[in-house]
XYZ file of C-alpha atoms in Angstrom:
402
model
C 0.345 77.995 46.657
C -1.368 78.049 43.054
C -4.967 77.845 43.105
C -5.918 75.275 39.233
C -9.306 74.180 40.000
C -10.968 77.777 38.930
C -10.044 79.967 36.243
C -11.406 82.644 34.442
C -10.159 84.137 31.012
C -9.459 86.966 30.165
C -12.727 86.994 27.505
C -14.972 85.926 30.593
C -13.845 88.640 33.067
C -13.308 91.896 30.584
C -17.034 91.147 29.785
C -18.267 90.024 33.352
C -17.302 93.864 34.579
C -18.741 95.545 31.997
C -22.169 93.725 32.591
C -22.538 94.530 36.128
C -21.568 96.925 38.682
C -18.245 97.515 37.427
C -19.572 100.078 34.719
C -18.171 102.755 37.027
C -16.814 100.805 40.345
C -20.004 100.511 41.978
C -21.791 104.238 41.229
C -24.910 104.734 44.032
C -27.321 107.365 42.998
C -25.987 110.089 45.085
C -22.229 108.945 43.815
C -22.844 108.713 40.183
C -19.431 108.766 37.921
C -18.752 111.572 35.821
C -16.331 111.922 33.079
C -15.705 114.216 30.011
C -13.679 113.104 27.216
C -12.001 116.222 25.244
C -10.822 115.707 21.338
C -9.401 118.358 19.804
C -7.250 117.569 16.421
C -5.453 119.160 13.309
C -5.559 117.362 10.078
C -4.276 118.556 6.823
C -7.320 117.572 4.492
C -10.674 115.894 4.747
C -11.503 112.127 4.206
C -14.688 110.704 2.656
C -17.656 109.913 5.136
C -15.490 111.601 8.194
C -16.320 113.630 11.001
C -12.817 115.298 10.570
C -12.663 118.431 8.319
C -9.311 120.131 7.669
C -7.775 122.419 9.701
C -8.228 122.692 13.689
C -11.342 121.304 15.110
C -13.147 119.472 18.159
C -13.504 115.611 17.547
C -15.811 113.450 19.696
C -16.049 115.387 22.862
C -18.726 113.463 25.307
C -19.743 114.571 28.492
C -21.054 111.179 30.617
C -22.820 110.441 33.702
C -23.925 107.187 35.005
C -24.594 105.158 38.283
C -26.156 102.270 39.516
C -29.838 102.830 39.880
C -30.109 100.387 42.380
C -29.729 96.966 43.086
C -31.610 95.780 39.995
C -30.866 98.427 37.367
C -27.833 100.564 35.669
C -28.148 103.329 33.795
C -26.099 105.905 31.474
C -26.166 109.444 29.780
C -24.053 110.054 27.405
C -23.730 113.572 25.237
C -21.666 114.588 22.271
C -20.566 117.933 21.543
C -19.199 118.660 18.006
C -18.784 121.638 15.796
C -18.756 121.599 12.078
C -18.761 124.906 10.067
C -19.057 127.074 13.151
C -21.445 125.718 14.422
C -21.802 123.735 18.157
C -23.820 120.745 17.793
C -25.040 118.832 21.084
C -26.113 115.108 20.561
C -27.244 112.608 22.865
C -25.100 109.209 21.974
C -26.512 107.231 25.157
C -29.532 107.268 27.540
C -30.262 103.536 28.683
C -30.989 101.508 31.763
C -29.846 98.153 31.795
C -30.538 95.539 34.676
C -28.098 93.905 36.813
C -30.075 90.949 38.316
C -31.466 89.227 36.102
C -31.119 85.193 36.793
C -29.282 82.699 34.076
C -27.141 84.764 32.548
C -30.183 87.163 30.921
C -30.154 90.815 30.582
C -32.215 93.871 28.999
C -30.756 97.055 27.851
C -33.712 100.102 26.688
C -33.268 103.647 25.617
C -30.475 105.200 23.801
C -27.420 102.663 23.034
C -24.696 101.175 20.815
C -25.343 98.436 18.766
C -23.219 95.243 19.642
C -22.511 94.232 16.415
C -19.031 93.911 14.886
C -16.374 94.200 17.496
C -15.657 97.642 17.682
C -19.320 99.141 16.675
C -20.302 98.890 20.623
C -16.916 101.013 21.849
C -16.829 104.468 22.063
C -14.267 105.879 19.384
C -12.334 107.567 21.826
C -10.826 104.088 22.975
C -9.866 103.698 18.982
C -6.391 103.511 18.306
C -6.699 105.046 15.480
C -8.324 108.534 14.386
C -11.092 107.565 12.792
C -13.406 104.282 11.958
C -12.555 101.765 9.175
C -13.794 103.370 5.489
C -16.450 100.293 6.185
C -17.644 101.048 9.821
C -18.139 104.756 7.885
C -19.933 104.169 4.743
C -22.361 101.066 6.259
C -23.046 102.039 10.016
C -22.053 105.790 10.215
C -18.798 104.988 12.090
C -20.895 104.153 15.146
C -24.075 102.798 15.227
C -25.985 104.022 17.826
C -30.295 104.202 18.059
C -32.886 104.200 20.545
C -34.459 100.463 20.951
C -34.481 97.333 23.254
C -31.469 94.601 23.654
C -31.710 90.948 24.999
C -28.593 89.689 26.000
C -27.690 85.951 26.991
C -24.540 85.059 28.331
C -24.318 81.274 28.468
C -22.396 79.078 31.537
C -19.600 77.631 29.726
C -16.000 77.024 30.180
C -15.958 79.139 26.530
C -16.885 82.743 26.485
C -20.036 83.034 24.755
C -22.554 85.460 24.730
C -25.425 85.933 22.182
C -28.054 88.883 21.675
C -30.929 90.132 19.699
C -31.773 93.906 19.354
C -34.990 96.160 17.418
C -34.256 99.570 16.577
C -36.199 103.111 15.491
C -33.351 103.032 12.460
C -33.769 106.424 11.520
C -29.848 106.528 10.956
C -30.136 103.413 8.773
C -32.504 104.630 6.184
C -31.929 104.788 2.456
C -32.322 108.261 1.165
C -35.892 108.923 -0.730
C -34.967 112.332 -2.918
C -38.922 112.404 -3.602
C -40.253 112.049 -0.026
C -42.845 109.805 -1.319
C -41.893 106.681 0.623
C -43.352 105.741 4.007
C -40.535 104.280 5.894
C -40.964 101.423 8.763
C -41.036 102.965 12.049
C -39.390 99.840 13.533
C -36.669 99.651 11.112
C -33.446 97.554 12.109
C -32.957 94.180 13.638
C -29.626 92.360 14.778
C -28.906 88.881 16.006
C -24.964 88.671 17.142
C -23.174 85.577 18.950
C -19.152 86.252 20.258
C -17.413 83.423 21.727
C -13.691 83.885 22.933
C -10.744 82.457 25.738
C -7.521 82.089 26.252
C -4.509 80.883 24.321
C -1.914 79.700 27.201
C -0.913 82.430 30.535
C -0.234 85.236 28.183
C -3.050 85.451 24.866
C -6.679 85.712 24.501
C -9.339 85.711 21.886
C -12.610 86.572 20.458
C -14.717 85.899 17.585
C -18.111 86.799 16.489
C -20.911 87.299 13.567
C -23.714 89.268 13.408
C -26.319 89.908 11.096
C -28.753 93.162 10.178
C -32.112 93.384 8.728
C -32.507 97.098 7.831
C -36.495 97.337 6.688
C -35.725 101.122 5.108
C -32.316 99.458 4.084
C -33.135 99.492 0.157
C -32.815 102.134 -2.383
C -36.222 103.697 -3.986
C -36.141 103.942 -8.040
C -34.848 106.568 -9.759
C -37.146 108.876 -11.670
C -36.463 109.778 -15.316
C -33.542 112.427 -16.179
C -31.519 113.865 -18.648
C -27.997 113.765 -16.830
C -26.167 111.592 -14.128
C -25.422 114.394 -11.706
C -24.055 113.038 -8.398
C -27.403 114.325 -6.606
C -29.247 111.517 -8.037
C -27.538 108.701 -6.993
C -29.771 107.638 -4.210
C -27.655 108.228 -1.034
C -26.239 111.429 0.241
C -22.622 110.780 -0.129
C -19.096 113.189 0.111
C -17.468 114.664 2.791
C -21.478 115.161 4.605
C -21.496 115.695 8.205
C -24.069 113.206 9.427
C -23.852 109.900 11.916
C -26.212 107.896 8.815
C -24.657 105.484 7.018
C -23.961 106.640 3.568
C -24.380 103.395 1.815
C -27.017 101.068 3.303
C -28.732 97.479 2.194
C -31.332 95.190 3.782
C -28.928 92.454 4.921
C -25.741 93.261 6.482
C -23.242 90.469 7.844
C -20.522 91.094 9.615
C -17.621 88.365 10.756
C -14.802 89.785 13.493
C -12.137 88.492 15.194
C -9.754 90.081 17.672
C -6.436 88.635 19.429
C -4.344 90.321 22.131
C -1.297 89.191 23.477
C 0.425 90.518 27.081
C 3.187 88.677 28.958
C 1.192 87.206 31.588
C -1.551 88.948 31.203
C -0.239 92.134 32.223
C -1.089 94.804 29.649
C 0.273 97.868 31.278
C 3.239 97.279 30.054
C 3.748 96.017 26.976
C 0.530 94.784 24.554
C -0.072 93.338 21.260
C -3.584 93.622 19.403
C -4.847 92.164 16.316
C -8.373 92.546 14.711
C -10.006 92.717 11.691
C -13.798 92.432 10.386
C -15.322 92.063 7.166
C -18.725 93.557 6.263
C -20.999 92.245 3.410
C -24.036 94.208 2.263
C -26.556 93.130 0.412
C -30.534 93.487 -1.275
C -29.892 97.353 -2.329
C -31.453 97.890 -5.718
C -35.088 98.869 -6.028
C -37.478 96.737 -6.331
C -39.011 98.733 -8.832
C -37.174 100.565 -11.986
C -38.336 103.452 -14.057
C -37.330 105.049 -17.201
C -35.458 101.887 -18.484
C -35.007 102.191 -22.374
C -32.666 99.794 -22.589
C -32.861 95.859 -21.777
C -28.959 95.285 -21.137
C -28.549 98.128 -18.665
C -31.993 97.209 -16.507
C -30.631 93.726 -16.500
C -26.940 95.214 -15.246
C -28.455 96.876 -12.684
C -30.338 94.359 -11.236
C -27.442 92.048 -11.329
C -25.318 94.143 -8.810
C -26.621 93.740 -5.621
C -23.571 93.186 -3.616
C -21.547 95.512 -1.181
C -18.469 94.554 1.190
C -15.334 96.241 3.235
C -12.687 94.829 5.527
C -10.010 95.717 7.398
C -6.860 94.256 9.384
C -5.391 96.528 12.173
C -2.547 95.799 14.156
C -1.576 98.204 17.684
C 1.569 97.242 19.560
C 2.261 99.130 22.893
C 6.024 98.515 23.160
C 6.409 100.832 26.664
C 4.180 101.865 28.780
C 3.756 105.021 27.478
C 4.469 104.535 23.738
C 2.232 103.049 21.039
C 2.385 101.898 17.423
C -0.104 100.833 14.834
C -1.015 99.685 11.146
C -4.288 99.454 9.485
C -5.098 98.472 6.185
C -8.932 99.036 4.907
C -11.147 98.426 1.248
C -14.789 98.850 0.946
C -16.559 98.503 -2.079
C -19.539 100.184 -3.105
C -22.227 100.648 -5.817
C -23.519 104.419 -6.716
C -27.233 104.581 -8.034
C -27.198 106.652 -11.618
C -30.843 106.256 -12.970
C -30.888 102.712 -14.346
C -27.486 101.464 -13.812
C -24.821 101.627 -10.950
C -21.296 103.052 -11.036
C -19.013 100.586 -8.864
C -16.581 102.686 -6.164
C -13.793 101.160 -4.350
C -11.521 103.385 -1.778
C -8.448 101.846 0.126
C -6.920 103.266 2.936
C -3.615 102.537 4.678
C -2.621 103.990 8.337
C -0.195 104.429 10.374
C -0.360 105.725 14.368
C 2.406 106.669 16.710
C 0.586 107.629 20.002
C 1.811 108.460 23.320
C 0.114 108.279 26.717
C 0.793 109.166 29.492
C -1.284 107.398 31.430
C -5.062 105.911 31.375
C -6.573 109.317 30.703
C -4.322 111.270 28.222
C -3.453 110.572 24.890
C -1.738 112.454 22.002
C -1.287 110.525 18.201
C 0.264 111.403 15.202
C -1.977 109.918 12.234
C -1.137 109.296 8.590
C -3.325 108.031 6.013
C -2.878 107.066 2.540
C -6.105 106.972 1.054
C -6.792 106.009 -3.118
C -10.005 105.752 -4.515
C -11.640 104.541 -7.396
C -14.413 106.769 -8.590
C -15.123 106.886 -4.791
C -17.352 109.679 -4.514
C -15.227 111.883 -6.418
C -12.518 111.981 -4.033
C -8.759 112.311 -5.241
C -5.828 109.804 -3.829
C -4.539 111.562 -1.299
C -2.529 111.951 1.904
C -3.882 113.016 5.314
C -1.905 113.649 8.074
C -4.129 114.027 11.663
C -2.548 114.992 14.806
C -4.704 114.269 18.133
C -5.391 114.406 21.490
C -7.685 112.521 23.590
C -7.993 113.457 27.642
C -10.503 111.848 30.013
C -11.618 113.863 33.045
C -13.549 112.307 35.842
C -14.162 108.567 36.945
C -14.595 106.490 33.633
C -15.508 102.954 33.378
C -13.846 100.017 32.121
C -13.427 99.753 28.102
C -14.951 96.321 26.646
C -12.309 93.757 25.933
């Protein structure tokens, strides 16, 4: 017999166990879940604002722990190990608590965290299906966004998947570079109000949709002193092939609009899968306030005029077998580069291509290439940049967002 009278998408439910105990199937504190996530890679060259640098290397290896607390709260560790020129670096991604009984729908996440803006800003990159963030999730949120702050989260009780949230953050990450250290930055620097709404589209589809906005307080540039050349330390941000989590290019406002579709015959996506996504960034309220040095009228007046920065992208991931995958992404942002007075526009376009097989849940290898062409993008070069990959989860990990 077919139960009709109660159903819940496939929105609803992905997002109902990863707000409550299902984080890690039910961790107590003497039973908390443990899991390491090895990445180890080859690529052939570097990309702009990557982690990545040519040759062999370690990718983003995390080490996790995390448990129920008890019956009110949740919490999480999370630490990164990387090395970049010989060098081990250990970071600390996550360290939250979250509660878990909240009543109407209501709960509070503090500490250490991903922001939940965009779609995939709040994943950890190792569920990517691709090698690397979007040129736009790297040059406006440091390919992850992560900070230490305070999150209210509402999830309303409607047939529709919606949830809405509001978050404050330290923003150190977010900052606009000051090359005089003579600027006293907000120590509460970033707020973020995001809505996502989703369902179903018949036995076998499902959806979701959401915007979110950014107020970065430390988000705009400081004016450029006086100088007698335009050399590429003076532009205001740190840019190039940088190791650094900061966003390379930052603004006061951001917006961000993303949508995500995945298709499974009934359901079922251990099989076969189909996903579709795509986001589009808009950054804007750069420029200083206040401009130095400006001899000319024309070129103060140009540079106050641009004030506008924005990247997309549109992926597409098929898993045609259970243990084969295939997938296409095609990415612009456009930027603006601070000389003195006046800007110099950038544009870089990438397209991708994955082939990645898996053997099961927990092990992953994928062959990566990327055609990447940019317009006075940091100096970079059109180029081609082949990445080969492996990702392999040890221990008991928890459920991946929807």
């Amino acid at each position: 017999m077919r139960v009709t009278n109660f159903r819940v998408s496939h929105v609803a439910a992905a997002c109902a166990l990863i707000s409550t105990s299902a984080f890690a199937e039910n961790p107590t504190l003497t039973n908390p879940a443990i899991s390491a996530v090895l990445d180890g890679y080859y690529q052939n060259t570097e990309r702009p604002m990557a982690e990545r640098v040519e040759g062999f290397g370690l990718g983003h290896t995390e080490l996790a722990l995390s448990a129920n607390i008890d019956d009110m709260f949740y919490g999480k560790l999370t630490a990164v190990v990387e090395i970049h020129e010989g060098e081990t670096e250990l970071g600390l991604e996550e360290a939250f608590i979250q509660t878990l009984a909240m009543p109407g729908g209501f709960s509070i996440r503090a500490g250490r965290f991903l922001s939940d803006v965009g779609y995939l800003n709040n994943q950890h990159v190792h569920t990517d299906s691709f090698s690397d963030r979007p040129a736009a999730y790297r040059a406006f949120l440091g390919s992850h966004y992560f900070d230490d702050g305070v999150r209210f989260n509402y999830v309303a009780p409607t047939d529709l998947y919606w949830a809405m949230g509001v978050e404050a953050f330290k923003g150190d990450s977010m900052r606009a570079a000051d090359e005089h250290n003579e600027r006293e930055y907000e120590e509460l620097g970033v707020y973020t109000a995001y809505t996502k709404f989703g369902g179903d589209i018949g036995a076998n589809g499902s959806w979701q949709a959401g915007l979110s906005y950014m107020r970065n307080e430390n988000g705009r540039m400081t004016a450029a002193e006086e100088h007698d050349d335009h050399e590429e330390e003076e532009s205001g941000h740190d840019h190039g092939h940088e190791h650094s989590h900061s966003a390379q290019y930052t603004g006061e406002n951001t917006y961000i609009a993303d949508f995500v579709y995945k298709w499974a015959p009934n359901g079922n996506y251990k099989y076969q899968h189909l996903t579709l996504s795509g986001e589009y960034f808009k950054v804007t309220d750069f420029t200083p306030l206040e401009e130095h040095g400006h001899d000319d009228h024309d070129e103060h007046e140009a540079g106050q005029s641009v004030d506008d920065q924005q990247g997309w992208y549109l992926s597409g991931v098929y898993q045609f077998s259970p243990n084969w995958s295939a997938g296409l992404r095609y990415g612009e942002v456009e930027t603006q580069e601070m000389h003195g007075d006046h800007f110099h526009a950038q544009k870089l376009k990438e397209t991708e291509a994955s082939l990645a097989w898996h053997h099961s849940h927990f092990s992953t290898v994928r062959l990566q290439y990327t055609n990447q062409k940019g317009t006075n993008f940091d100096g970079i070069e059109d180029d081609n940049v082949i990445t080969l990959q492996y990702v392999m989860t040890l221990g008991a990990h928890g459920a991946h967002q929807f």
